[in-house]
XYZ file of C-alpha atoms in Angstrom:
182
model
C -73.378 -21.637 -30.156
C -70.577 -19.582 -28.704
C -69.642 -18.313 -32.148
C -73.193 -17.136 -32.812
C -73.418 -15.248 -29.483
C -70.078 -13.590 -30.182
C -71.407 -11.955 -33.324
C -74.634 -10.679 -31.667
C -73.855 -7.393 -29.843
C -77.364 -7.199 -28.363
C -76.722 -10.389 -26.294
C -75.039 -8.282 -23.547
C -78.004 -5.879 -23.269
C -79.840 -7.787 -20.505
C -76.800 -7.348 -18.216
C -76.414 -3.631 -18.919
C -78.942 -2.312 -16.333
C -77.367 -4.383 -13.562
C -73.889 -3.123 -14.458
C -75.120 0.481 -14.586
C -76.823 0.137 -11.197
C -73.674 -1.263 -9.579
C -71.482 1.438 -11.112
C -73.772 4.270 -10.021
C -74.130 3.171 -6.397
C -72.938 5.966 -4.160
C -73.075 8.634 -6.870
C -76.226 10.422 -5.779
C -78.592 7.492 -5.408
C -78.576 8.003 -1.652
C -78.140 11.410 -0.071
C -79.042 12.930 3.303
C -82.422 14.605 3.185
C -82.733 15.978 6.736
C -80.917 19.228 7.583
C -79.116 17.663 10.557
C -77.694 14.814 8.508
C -76.702 17.219 5.709
C -74.775 19.362 8.211
C -73.138 16.242 9.629
C -71.929 15.204 6.151
C -70.535 18.719 5.582
C -68.754 18.541 8.960
C -67.248 15.145 8.130
C -66.023 16.481 4.780
C -64.464 19.555 6.418
C -62.664 17.384 8.970
C -61.561 14.913 6.299
C -60.099 17.540 3.976
C -58.691 20.080 6.477
C -58.020 18.787 9.974
C -56.972 15.249 9.082
C -54.242 16.288 6.569
C -52.933 18.890 9.035
C -52.684 16.307 11.823
C -51.088 13.761 9.478
C -48.496 16.347 8.408
C -47.719 17.182 12.037
C -47.292 13.492 12.859
C -44.937 12.922 9.914
C -42.940 16.002 10.933
C -42.591 14.741 14.489
C -41.495 11.309 13.351
C -38.897 12.701 10.946
C -37.420 14.969 13.637
C -36.864 12.100 16.060
C -33.169 12.085 16.881
C -31.981 8.969 18.729
C -28.575 10.560 19.440
C -30.035 13.302 21.680
C -31.495 10.896 24.203
C -28.825 8.189 23.966
C -26.847 7.311 27.075
C -23.854 5.160 27.842
C -23.929 2.880 30.851
C -20.609 2.474 32.656
C -21.861 -0.917 33.810
C -21.036 -2.194 30.317
C -17.343 -2.053 31.171
C -14.391 0.209 30.510
C -14.768 2.995 27.983
C -13.082 5.959 26.355
C -14.938 9.162 25.436
C -13.986 10.827 22.150
C -15.152 14.396 21.517
C -14.203 17.435 19.470
C -13.782 17.221 15.694
C -15.245 13.801 14.830
C -14.143 13.386 11.218
C -15.043 9.932 9.844
C -11.650 9.387 8.207
C -9.770 10.301 11.375
C -12.121 8.146 13.461
C -11.406 5.153 11.205
C -7.674 5.647 11.789
C -8.258 5.957 15.531
C -10.319 2.759 15.548
C -7.671 0.961 13.558
C -5.038 1.972 16.113
C -7.132 1.295 19.217
C -8.510 -2.049 18.171
C -5.296 -3.493 16.772
C -3.959 -6.572 18.536
C -0.866 -4.646 19.701
C -2.626 -2.499 22.327
C -5.282 -4.716 23.871
C -8.158 -2.235 23.686
C -10.582 -4.847 22.339
C -12.591 -4.772 25.560
C -12.954 -0.983 25.652
C -16.049 0.754 24.387
C -15.854 4.079 22.574
C -18.366 6.811 23.273
C -18.382 9.582 20.671
C -19.753 12.897 21.924
C -20.466 15.291 19.061
C -22.356 18.585 18.789
C -24.676 17.448 15.998
C -25.960 14.348 14.306
C -23.167 12.136 12.992
C -22.132 12.759 9.404
C -22.917 10.142 6.759
C -19.325 8.910 6.972
C -19.493 8.667 10.744
C -22.818 6.806 10.536
C -21.168 4.357 8.148
C -18.326 3.804 10.646
C -20.806 3.280 13.490
C -22.842 0.829 11.458
C -20.279 -1.227 9.537
C -17.038 -1.265 11.535
C -16.063 -4.671 12.896
C -16.160 -3.297 16.472
C -19.414 -1.340 16.064
C -20.937 -3.245 18.984
C -18.460 -1.354 21.206
C -19.318 2.128 19.867
C -21.962 4.632 20.885
C -22.635 8.103 19.470
C -24.198 10.767 21.693
C -25.239 14.175 20.445
C -24.205 16.796 22.953
C -21.512 19.155 24.131
C -18.412 18.520 26.196
C -19.190 21.763 28.041
C -22.653 20.615 29.132
C -22.713 18.755 32.448
C -25.763 16.623 31.592
C -24.168 15.535 28.279
C -20.975 14.566 30.124
C -23.121 12.606 32.547
C -24.822 10.783 29.649
C -21.356 9.849 28.333
C -20.308 8.727 31.828
C -17.113 10.822 31.615
C -16.533 10.423 35.360
C -16.116 6.662 34.843
C -14.159 6.842 31.567
C -10.588 5.588 31.402
C -9.709 8.442 29.046
C -11.202 11.398 27.222
C -9.795 12.185 23.795
C -10.405 15.669 22.441
C -9.923 15.583 18.685
C -8.899 18.729 16.810
C -9.275 19.527 13.132
C -5.956 18.878 11.376
C -6.461 21.670 8.837
C -8.493 24.465 10.446
C -8.998 27.856 8.840
C -7.900 29.516 12.105
C -5.601 27.403 14.270
C -5.946 29.651 17.338
C -9.720 29.382 17.271
C -9.469 25.597 16.911
C -7.138 25.478 19.929
C -9.595 27.566 21.965
C -12.505 25.315 21.008
C -10.614 22.197 22.105
C -8.874 23.395 25.242
C -9.964 22.712 28.784
C -9.775 25.731 31.018
């Protein structure tokens, strides 16, 4: 009966050798015996534990450094646009968007191209992602003094270029110099 087998510990003994054989498979039962195959196993282990992690680390580093804002472009074929550059503070940009896209001015059909020197701040990324008119916004990483960056922003076809200045700079003269066109 099932109750009788439950109380006999030796009933599992016939299955023990099979379980031990399955558990030990690959733990020394089979090993390379010829010098060439032994060297090949050592080579595979060296590659697995040195070269492969190095290459994986390099790949992860390359993927994390990918910056979509460096290669981004604006196409003037999409319609009329305004380029905004300079001090791109998220709070100020929200106010600008509120003013531009209000029903009073009729800028609903204009696209905004932000040209900033670095990646957008977290606040600016939030504006670009969640604003109601985000489909009309594009952020480009670049400089207003670099001809190729101006070309990517299609400044020659823009209806306007707004150069934003910091409202509370540490040195107002330096801020004026950074944002002036000579």
